[in-house]
Amino acid sequence: MSTYSDHELKAFYEDCLTARKKSYSPYSKYPVGCVLLDDKGQKHLGCNIETAHYKSNCAEATAIGHMIMAGGSKIKDIFVIGSSGEELCSPCGDCRQRIREFANDGIGIYCFSESGTLLRRYSMEELLPGSFGPENLSEKRS
Ligand SMILES: [Zn+2]
């Protein structure tokens, strides 16, 4: 798992805030922002985008979509901020599987409080233990 300086973490926190400002969350009124760093060193931002039928796009899904569209394929690390003050906002169950799909070995999943305190840094195994992933299928197909 990567370690970052306070300066680098502050930059990721500010990216999360920038992304969160774009949130379209009229139903939950719970904006979320996210930035991921891909394995090529490119950053991709995402916010949650809700719809009236409640099958909404999470911030992590938006950021992953941006990564894919930009030609990236693996997430080195991902950073998330919600709207829970100093309480933890960790990726939802769907996003844990989404992140797992594109996770680089050694990925860190970082959760900031609204004020910028790094509340948790998860490994993939901590966030989604015993997970099912792409290699489960590729082994059967090769
Ligand atoms: Zn989610």
CSV table of N, CA and C and ligand atoms in Angstrom, one decimal, residues 32 56-61 90-96 98-99, ligand 1:
chain,number,residue,atom,x,y,z
A,32,VAL,N,-21.2,13.1,-2.6
A,32,VAL,CA,-20.0,12.3,-2.4
A,32,VAL,C,-19.0,12.7,-3.5
A,56,SER,N,-28.8,4.9,-8.8
A,56,SER,CA,-27.9,6.1,-9.1
A,56,SER,C,-26.5,5.6,-9.3
A,57,ASN,N,-25.7,6.5,-9.7
A,57,ASN,CA,-24.3,6.3,-10.0
A,57,ASN,C,-23.5,6.8,-8.7
A,58,CYS,N,-22.7,6.0,-8.1
A,58,CYS,CA,-21.9,6.4,-7.0
A,58,CYS,C,-20.7,7.2,-7.6
A,59,ALA,N,-20.1,7.9,-6.7
A,59,ALA,CA,-18.9,8.7,-7.0
A,59,ALA,C,-17.8,7.8,-7.6
A,60,GLU,N,-17.6,6.7,-6.9
A,60,GLU,CA,-16.5,5.8,-7.3
A,60,GLU,C,-16.8,5.2,-8.7
A,61,ALA,N,-18.1,4.9,-9.0
A,61,ALA,CA,-18.4,4.4,-10.4
A,61,ALA,C,-18.2,5.5,-11.4
A,90,SER,N,-17.5,5.1,3.9
A,90,SER,CA,-16.7,4.1,3.1
A,90,SER,C,-17.5,3.7,1.9
A,91,PRO,N,-16.8,3.2,0.9
A,91,PRO,CA,-17.5,2.8,-0.3
A,91,PRO,C,-18.6,1.8,0.0
A,92,CYS,N,-19.8,1.9,-0.7
A,92,CYS,CA,-20.9,1.0,-0.5
A,92,CYS,C,-20.5,-0.4,-1.1
A,93,GLY,N,-21.4,-1.4,-0.8
A,93,GLY,CA,-21.1,-2.7,-1.3
A,93,GLY,C,-20.9,-2.9,-2.8
A,94,ASP,N,-21.7,-2.2,-3.6
A,94,ASP,CA,-21.6,-2.2,-5.0
A,94,ASP,C,-20.2,-1.7,-5.4
A,95,CYS,N,-19.8,-0.6,-4.8
A,95,CYS,CA,-18.5,0.0,-5.2
A,95,CYS,C,-17.4,-0.8,-4.7
A,96,ARG,N,-17.5,-1.5,-3.6
A,96,ARG,CA,-16.4,-2.4,-3.2
A,96,ARG,C,-16.1,-3.4,-4.3
A,98,ARG,N,-16.9,-3.0,-7.5
A,98,ARG,CA,-16.4,-2.2,-8.7
A,98,ARG,C,-15.0,-1.9,-8.5
A,99,ILE,N,-14.6,-1.5,-7.3
A,99,ILE,CA,-13.2,-1.2,-7.1
A,99,ILE,C,-12.3,-2.4,-7.3
B,1,ZN,ZN,-21.2,3.1,-4.1
